[in-house]
mmCIF file of C-alpha atoms in Angstrom:
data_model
loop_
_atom_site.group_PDB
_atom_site.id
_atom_site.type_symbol
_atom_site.label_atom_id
_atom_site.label_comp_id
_atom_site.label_asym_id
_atom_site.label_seq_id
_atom_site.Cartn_x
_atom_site.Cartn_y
_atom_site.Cartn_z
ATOM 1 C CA UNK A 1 -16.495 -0.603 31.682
ATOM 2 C CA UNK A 2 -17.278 -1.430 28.214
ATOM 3 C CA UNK A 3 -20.992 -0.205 28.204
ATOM 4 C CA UNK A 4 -19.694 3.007 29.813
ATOM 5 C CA UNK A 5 -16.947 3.884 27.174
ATOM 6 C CA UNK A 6 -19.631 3.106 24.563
ATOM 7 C CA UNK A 7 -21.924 5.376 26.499
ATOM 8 C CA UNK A 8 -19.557 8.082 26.853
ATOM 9 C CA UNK A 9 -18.453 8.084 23.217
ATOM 10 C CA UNK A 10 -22.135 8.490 21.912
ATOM 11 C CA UNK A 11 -23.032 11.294 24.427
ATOM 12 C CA UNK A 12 -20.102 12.778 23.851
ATOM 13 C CA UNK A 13 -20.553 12.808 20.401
ATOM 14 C CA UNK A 14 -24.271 13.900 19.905
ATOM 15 C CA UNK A 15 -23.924 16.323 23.042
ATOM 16 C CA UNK A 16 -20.947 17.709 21.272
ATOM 17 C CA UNK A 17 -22.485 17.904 17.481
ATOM 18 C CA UNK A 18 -25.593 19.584 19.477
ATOM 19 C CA UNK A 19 -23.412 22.733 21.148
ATOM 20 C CA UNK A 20 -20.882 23.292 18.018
ATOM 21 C CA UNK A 21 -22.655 26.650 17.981
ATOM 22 C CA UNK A 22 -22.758 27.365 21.560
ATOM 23 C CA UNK A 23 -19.086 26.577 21.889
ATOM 24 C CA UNK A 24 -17.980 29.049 19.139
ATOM 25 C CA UNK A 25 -20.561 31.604 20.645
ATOM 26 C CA UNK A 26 -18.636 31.516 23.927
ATOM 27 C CA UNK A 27 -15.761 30.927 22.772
ATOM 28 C CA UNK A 28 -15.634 34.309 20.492
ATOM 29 C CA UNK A 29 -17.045 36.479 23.098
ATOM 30 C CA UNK A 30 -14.944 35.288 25.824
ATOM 31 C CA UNK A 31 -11.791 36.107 23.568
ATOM 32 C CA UNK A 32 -13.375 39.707 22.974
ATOM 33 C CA UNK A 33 -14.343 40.490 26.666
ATOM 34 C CA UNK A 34 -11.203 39.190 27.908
ATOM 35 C CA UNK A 35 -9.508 42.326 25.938
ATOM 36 C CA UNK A 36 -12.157 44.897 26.704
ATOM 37 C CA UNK A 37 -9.378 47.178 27.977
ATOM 38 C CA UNK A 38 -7.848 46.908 24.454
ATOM 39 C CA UNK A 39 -10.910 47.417 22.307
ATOM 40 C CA UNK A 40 -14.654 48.369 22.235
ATOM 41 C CA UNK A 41 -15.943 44.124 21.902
ATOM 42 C CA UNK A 42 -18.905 45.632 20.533
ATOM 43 C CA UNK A 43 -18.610 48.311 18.458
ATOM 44 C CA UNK A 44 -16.197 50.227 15.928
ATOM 45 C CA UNK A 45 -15.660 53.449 16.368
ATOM 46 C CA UNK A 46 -14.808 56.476 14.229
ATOM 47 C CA UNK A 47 -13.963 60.391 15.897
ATOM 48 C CA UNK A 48 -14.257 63.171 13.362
ATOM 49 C CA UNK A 49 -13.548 66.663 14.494
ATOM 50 C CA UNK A 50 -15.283 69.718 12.475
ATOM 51 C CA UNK A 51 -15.803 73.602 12.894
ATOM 52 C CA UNK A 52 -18.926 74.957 12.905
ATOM 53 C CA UNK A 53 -20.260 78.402 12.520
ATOM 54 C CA UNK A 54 -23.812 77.705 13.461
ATOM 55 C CA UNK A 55 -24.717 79.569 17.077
ATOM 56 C CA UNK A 56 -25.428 76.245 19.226
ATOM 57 C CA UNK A 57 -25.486 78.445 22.622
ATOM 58 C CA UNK A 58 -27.778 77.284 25.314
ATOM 59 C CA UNK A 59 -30.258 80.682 25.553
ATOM 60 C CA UNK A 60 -30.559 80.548 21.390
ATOM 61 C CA UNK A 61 -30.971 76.806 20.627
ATOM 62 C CA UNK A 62 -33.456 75.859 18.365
ATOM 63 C CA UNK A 63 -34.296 72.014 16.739
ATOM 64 C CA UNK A 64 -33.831 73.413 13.536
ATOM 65 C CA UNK A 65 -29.809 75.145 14.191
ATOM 66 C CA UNK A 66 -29.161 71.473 15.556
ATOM 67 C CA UNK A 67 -30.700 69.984 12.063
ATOM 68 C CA UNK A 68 -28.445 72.033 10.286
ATOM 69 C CA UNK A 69 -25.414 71.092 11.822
ATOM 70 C CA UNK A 70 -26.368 67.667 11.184
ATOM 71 C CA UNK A 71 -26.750 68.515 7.653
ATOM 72 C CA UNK A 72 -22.926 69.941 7.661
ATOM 73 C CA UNK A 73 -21.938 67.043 9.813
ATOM 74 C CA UNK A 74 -23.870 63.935 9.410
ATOM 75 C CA UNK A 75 -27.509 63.395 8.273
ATOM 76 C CA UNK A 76 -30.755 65.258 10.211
ATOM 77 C CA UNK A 77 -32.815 62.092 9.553
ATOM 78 C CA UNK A 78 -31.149 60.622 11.904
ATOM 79 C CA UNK A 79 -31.492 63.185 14.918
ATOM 80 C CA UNK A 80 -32.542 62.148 18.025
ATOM 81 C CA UNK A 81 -32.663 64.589 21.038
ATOM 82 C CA UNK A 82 -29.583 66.701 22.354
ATOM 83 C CA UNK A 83 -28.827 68.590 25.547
ATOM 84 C CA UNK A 84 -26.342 70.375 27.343
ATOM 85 C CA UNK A 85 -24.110 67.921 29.667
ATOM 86 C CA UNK A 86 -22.334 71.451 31.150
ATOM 87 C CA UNK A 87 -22.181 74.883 29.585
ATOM 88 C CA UNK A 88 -20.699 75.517 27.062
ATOM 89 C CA UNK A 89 -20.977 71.738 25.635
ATOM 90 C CA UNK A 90 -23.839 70.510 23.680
ATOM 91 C CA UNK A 91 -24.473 66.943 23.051
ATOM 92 C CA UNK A 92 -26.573 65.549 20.079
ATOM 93 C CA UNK A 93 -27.704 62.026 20.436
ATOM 94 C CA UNK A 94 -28.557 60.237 16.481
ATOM 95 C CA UNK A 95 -29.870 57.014 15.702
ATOM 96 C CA UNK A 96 -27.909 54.156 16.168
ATOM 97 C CA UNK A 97 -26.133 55.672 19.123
ATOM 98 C CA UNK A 98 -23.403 58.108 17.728
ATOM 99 C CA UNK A 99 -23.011 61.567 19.045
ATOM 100 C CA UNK A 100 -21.755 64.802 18.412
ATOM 101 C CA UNK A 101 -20.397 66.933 20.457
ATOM 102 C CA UNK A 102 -19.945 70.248 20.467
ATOM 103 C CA UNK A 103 -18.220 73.300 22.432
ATOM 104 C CA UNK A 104 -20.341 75.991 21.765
ATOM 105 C CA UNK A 105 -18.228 78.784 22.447
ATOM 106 C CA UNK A 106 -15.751 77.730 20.154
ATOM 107 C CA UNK A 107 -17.838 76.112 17.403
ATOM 108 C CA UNK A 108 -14.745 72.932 17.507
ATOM 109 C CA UNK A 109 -16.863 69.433 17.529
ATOM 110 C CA UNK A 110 -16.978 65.613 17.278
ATOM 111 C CA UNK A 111 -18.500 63.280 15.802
ATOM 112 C CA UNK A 112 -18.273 59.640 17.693
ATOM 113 C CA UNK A 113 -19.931 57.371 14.709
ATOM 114 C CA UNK A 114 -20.957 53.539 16.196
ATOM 115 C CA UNK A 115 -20.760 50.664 14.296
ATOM 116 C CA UNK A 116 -21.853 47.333 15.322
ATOM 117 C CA UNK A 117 -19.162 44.552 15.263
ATOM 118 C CA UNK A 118 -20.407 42.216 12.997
ATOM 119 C CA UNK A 119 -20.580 38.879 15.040
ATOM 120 C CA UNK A 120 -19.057 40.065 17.826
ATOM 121 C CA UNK A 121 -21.889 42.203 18.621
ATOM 122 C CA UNK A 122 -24.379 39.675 18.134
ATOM 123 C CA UNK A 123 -22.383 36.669 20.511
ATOM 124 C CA UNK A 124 -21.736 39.381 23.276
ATOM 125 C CA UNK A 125 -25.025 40.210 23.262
ATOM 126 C CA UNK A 126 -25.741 36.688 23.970
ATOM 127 C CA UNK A 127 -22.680 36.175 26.577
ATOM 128 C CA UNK A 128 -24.525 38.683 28.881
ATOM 129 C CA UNK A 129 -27.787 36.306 29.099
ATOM 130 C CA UNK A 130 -30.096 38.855 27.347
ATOM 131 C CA UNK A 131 -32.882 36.790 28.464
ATOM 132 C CA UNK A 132 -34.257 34.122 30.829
ATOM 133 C CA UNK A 133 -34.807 31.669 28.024
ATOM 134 C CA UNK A 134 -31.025 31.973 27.062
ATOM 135 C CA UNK A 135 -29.892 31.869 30.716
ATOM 136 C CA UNK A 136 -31.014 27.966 30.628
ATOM 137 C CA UNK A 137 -30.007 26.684 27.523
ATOM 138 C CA UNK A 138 -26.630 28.532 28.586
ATOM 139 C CA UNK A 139 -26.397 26.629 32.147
ATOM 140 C CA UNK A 140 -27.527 23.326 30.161
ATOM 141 C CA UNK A 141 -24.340 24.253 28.225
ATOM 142 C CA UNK A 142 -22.061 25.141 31.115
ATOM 143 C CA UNK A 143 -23.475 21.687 32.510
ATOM 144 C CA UNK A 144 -23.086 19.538 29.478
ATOM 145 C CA UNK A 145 -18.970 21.698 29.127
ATOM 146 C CA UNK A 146 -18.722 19.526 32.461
ATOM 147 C CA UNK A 147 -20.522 16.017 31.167
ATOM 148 C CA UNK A 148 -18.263 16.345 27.875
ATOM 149 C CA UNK A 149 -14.892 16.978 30.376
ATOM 150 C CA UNK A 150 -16.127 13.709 32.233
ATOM 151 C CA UNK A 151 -17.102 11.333 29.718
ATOM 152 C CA UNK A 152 -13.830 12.507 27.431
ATOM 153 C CA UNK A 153 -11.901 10.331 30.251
ATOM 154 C CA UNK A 154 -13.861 7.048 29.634
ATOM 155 C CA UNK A 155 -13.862 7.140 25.766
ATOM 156 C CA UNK A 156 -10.326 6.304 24.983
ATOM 157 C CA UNK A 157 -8.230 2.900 26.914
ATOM 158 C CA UNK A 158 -4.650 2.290 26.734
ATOM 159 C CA UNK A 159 -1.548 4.250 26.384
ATOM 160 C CA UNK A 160 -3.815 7.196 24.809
ATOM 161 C CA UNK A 161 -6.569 6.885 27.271
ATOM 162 C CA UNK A 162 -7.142 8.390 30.506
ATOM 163 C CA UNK A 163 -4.310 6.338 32.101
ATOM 164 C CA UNK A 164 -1.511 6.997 29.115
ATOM 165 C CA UNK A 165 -1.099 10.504 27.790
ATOM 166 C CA UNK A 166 -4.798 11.315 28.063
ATOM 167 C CA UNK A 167 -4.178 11.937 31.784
ATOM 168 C CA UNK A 168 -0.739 14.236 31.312
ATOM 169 C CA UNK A 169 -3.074 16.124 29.379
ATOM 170 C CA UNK A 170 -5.470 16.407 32.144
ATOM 171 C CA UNK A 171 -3.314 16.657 34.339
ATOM 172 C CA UNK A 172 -1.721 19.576 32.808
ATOM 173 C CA UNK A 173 -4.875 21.191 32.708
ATOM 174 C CA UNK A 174 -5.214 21.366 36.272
ATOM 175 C CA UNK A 175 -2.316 21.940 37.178
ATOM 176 C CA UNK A 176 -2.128 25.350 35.095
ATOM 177 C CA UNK A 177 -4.770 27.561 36.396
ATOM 178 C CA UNK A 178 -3.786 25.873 40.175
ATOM 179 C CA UNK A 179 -0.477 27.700 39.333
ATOM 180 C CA UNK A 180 -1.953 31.155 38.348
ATOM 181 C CA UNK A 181 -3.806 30.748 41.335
ATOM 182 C CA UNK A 182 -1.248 30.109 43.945
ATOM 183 C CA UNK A 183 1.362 31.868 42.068
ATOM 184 C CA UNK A 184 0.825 34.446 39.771
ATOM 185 C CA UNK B 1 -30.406 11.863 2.253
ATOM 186 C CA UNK B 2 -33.306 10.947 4.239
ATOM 187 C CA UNK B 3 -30.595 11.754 7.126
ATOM 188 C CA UNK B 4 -30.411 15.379 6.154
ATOM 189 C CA UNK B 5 -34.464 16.098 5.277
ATOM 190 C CA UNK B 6 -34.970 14.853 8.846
ATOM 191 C CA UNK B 7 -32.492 16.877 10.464
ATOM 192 C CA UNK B 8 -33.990 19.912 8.121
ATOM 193 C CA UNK B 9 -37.409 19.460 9.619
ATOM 194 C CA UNK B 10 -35.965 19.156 12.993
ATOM 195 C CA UNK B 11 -34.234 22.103 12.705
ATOM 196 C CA UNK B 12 -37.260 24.015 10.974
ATOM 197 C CA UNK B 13 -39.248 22.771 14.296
ATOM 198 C CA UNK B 14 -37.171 24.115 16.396
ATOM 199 C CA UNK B 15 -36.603 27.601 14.635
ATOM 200 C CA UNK B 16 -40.770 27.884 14.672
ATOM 201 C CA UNK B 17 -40.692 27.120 18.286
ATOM 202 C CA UNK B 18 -38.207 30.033 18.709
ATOM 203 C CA UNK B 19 -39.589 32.707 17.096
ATOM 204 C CA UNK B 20 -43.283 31.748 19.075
ATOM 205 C CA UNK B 21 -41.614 31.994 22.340
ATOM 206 C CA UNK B 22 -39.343 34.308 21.410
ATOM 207 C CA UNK B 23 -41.366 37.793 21.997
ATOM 208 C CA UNK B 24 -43.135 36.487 25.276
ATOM 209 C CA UNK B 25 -40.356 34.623 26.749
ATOM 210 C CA UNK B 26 -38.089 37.935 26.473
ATOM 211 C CA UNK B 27 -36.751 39.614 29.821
ATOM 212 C CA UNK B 28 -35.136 42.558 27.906
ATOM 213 C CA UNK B 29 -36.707 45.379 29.621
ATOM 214 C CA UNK B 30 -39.357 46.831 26.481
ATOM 215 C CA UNK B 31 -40.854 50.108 26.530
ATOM 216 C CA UNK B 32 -44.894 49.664 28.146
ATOM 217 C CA UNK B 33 -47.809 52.424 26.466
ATOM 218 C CA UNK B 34 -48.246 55.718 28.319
ATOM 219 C CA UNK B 35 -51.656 55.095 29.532
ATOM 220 C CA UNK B 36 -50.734 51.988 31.293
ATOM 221 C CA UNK B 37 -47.416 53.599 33.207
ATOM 222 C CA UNK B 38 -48.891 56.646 34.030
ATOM 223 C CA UNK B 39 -50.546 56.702 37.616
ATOM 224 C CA UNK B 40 -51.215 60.084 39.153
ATOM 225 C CA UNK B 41 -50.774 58.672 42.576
ATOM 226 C CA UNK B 42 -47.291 58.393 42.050
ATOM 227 C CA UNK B 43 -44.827 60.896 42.465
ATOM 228 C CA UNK B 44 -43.200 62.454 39.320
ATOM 229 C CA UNK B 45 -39.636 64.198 40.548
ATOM 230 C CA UNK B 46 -37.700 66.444 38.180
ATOM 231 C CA UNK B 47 -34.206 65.173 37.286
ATOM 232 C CA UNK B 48 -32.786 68.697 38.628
ATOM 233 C CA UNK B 49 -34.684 67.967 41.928
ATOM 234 C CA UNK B 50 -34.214 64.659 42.503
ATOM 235 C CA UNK B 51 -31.117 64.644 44.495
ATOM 236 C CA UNK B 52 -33.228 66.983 47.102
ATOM 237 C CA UNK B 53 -36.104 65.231 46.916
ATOM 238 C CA UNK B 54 -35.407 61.105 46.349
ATOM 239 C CA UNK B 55 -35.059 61.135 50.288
ATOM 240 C CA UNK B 56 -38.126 61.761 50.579
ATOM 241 C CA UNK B 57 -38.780 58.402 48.863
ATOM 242 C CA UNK B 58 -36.524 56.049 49.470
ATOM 243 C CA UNK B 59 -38.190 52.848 48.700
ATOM 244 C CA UNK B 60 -41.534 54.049 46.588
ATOM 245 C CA UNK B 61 -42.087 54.440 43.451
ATOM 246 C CA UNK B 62 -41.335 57.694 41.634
ATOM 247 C CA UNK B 63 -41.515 58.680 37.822
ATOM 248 C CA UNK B 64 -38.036 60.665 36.771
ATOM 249 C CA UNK B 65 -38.149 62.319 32.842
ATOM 250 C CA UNK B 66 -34.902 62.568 30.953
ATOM 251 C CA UNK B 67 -32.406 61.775 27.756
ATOM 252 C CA UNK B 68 -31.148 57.843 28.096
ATOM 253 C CA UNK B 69 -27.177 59.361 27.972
ATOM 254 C CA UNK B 70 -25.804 56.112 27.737
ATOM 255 C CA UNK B 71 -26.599 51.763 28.778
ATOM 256 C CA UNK B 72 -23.454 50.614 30.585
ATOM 257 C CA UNK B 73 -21.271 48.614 28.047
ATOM 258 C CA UNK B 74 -21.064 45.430 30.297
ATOM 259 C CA UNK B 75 -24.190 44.129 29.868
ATOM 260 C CA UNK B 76 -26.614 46.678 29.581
ATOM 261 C CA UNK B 77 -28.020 46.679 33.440
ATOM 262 C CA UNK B 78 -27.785 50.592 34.481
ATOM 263 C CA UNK B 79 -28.433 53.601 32.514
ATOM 264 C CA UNK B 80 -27.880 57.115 33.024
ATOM 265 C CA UNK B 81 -30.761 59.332 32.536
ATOM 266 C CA UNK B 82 -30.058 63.186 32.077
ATOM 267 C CA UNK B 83 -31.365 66.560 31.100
ATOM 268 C CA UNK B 84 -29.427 69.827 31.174
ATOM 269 C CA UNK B 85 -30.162 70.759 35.089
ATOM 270 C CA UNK B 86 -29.350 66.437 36.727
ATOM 271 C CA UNK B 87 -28.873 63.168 36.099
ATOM 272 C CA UNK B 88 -29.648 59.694 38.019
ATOM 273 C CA UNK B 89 -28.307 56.332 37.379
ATOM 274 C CA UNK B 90 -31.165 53.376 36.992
ATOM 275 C CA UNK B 91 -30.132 50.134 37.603
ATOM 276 C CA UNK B 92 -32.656 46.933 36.398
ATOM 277 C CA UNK B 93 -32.227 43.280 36.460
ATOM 278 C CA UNK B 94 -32.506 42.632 33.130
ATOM 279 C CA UNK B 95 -30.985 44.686 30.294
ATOM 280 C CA UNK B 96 -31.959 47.931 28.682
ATOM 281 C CA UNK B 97 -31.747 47.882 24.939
ATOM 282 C CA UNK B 98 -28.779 49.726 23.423
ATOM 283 C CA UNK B 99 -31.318 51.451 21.413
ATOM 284 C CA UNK B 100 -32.433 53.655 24.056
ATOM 285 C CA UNK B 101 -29.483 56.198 24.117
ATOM 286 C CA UNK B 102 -30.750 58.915 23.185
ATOM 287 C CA UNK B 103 -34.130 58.851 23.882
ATOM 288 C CA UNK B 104 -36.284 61.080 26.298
ATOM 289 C CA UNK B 105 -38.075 58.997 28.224
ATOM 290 C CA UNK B 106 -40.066 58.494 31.637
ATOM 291 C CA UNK B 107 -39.066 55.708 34.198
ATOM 292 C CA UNK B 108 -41.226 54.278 36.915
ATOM 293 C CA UNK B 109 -38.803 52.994 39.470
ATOM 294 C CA UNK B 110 -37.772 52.456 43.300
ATOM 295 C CA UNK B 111 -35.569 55.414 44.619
ATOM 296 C CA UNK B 112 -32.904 53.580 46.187
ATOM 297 C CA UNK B 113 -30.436 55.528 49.238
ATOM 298 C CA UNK B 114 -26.802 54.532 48.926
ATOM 299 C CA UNK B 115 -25.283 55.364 52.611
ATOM 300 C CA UNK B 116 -21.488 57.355 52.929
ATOM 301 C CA UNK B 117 -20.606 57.634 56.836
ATOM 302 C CA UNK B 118 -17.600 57.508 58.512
ATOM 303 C CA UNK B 119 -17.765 53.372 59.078
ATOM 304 C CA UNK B 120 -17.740 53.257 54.951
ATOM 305 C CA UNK B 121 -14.929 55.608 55.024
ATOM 306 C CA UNK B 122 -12.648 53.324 57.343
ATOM 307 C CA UNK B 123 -13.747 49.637 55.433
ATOM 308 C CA UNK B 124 -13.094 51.689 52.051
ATOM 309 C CA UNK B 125 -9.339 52.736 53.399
ATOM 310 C CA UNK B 126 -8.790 49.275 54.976
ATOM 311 C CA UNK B 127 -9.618 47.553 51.665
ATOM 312 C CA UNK B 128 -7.862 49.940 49.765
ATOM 313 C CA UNK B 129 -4.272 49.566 51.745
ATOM 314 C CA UNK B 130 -5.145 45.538 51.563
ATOM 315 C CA UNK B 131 -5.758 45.369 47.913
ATOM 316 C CA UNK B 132 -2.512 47.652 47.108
ATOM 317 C CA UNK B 133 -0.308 45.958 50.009
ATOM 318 C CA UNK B 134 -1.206 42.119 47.982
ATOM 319 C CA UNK B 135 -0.601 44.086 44.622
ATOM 320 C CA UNK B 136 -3.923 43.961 42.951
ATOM 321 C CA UNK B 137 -4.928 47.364 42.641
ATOM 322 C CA UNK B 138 -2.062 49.830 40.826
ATOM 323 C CA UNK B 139 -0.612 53.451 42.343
ATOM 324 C CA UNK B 140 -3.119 55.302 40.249
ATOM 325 C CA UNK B 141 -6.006 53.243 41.360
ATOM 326 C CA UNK B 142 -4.898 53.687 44.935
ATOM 327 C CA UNK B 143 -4.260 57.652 45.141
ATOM 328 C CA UNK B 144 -7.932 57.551 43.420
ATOM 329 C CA UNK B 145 -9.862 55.905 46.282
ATOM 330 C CA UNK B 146 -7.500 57.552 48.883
ATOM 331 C CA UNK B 147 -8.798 61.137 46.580
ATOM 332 C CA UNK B 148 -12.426 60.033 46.829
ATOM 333 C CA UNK B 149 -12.258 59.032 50.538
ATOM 334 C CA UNK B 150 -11.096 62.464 51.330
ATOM 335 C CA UNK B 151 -13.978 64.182 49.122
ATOM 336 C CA UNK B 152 -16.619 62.173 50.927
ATOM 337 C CA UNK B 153 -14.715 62.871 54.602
ATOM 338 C CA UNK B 154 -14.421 67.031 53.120
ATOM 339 C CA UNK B 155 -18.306 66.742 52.396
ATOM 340 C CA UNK B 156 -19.752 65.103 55.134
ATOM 341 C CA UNK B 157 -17.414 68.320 57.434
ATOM 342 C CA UNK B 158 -18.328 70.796 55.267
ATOM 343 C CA UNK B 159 -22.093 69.493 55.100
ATOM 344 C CA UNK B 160 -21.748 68.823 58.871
ATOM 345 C CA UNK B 161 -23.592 65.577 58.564
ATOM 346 C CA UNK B 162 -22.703 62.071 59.476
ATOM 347 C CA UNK B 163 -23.474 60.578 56.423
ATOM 348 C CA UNK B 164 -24.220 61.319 52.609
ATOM 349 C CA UNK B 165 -26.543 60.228 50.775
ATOM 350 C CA UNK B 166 -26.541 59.185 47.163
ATOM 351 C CA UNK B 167 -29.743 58.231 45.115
ATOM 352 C CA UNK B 168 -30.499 56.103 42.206
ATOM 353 C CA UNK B 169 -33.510 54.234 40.985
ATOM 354 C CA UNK B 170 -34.493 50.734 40.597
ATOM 355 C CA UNK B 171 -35.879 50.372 37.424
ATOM 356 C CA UNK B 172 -39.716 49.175 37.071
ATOM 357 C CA UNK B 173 -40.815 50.304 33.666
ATOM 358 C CA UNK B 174 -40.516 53.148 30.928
ATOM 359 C CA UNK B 175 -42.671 54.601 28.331
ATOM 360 C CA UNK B 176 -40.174 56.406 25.486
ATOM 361 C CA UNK B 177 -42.171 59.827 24.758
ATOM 362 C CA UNK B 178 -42.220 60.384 20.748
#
């Protein structure tokens, strides 16, 4: 019993040093995906409405009307392509991945402007295993998550250990998500 | 202090390690030249045609030409390619980079046939009364699928066909045209 509590403190210590930054990598992006329905995780976005005068209809579109509503609007270095979703609406795709839209009947447009979450972006993008590489360290993770659960019940004794109020803790964390299971 | 110059050097290991593997050990689907995707013995179907045509190949290879509209948010799998006249929805294993909204390009990929019939219509309804009845799904969510049960039921009459068929493509490769 000895060896293993000795055991289980050093893993659990260098395993736990070793996945600091995998820990707050899942940690953030699980907190952000858990409210997608409340925000965009992964970008920050900005609507700005505008008139235009420029003729943007279907039969008389030409690369350089769209460049000069981007001049009015936003910036023509950063045009992409547009096209025409459903008449009378035109769509302009820029770099980066904002939009503008406009009603070309009308001349009324938006501008949807995309700005990369700092951080968030970047562990997201890493919570949806971008890659097969990251898909193993991240089970390695998910598997050590479980080693560092187990050996966290040998590393303590007495009345804070597993069998003192070590184990009310566990056993609280059981219980809880077996209650939103069964009853919520 | 010796401590901390050996954990430097590991750490300096490991980031050179990283960056070599990192550009051949990627899965992120990357864009391939235009001489090496483009095959003249395989079909090239306009976006505006390929609803009529993708039956025609179900399960080959096709090229479709469009605007990337958008990546799906949740982990970049699917993408909607458009022009003015269609659109078709590519699904890949591995994720598209965000960067390609916006961009015209041509996909090599598997047309894939998505069946509608009457058997669908009854599991949909079934599953639908279930998952409102145990008070998962809301009164909005419900009146939608009963709504979109109906269209497919009004479209197969109307059609007068047993089933409908929707098309998509499973995503092989892309070149991004400049």
């Amino acid at each position: 019993m000895k060896k293993l509590r000795k055991w289980s403190r050093i893993l659990h210590r260098d395993i736990g040093f070793f996945f600091i930054g995998a820990t707050i990598i899942y940690g953030l992006s699980g907190i952000a995906l858990n409210h997608m329905s409340d925000w965009n995780p992964n970008y920050s976005i900005d609507i700005d409405e505008f008139v235009t005068d420029i003729k943007l209809d279907k039969a008389g579109i030409t690369d350089e009307k769209v460049l000069k509503l981007l001049d009015e609007v936003d910036n023509r270095k950063n045009y992409k392509k547009y096209y025409f979703p459903q008449e009378p609406y035109l769509k302009i795709f820029l770099k980066g991945g904002s939009t503008v839209y406009v009603n070309t009947k009308t001349g009324n447009g938006e501008k949807e402007t995309l700005r990369k979450r700092a951080v968030f972006y970047q562990v997201n993008y890493l919570h949806y295993n971008p890659d097969a590489w990251w898909m193993w360290f991240s089970d390695i993770f998910a598997g050590a998550l479980i080693f560092l659960a187990i050996t966290s019940l040998f590393m303590v004794r007495g009345k804070k250990g597993a069998w003192g109020r070590g184990g009310i803790y566990t056993a609280l964390g059981i219980i809880i998500p077996l209650i939103f299971l069964f009853f919520l | 202090m010796t401590m901390i110059k050996k954990l430097l050097t590991i750490v300096a290991i490991a980031a050179l390690f990283a960056s070599c593997t990192g550009e051949g050990g990627s899965k992120e689907n990357s864009e391939t030249s235009l001489s090496e995707t483009i095959q003249t013995e395989i079909p090239v179907i306009a976006l505006h045609e390929f609803d009529a045509k993708a039956g025609d190949f179900v399960d080959k290879e096709v090229y479709v030409e469009g605007i990337v509209d958008h990546v799906c948010k949740h982990g970049g799998k699917k993408l909607l390619l458009v022009s003015d006249e269609g659109d078709v929805h590519v699904e890949s294993d591995t994720r598209f980079k965000d960067e390609l909204v916006g961009s015209e390009v041509v996909i090599t990929g598997l047309v894939t046939e998505f069946r509608v019939d009457e058997s669908y219509c009854l599991k949909m309804e079934e599953d639908n009364i279930k998952s409102h009845s145990e008070g998962e799904t809301d009164d909005e969510l419900f009146d939608r699928k009963i709504a979109q049960i109906e269209y497919y039921r009004d479209s197969m009459n109307t059609a007068g066909v047993d089933h409908l068929s929707y098309y998509s493509l499973e995503y092989v490769s892309h070149v991004e045209k400049k």
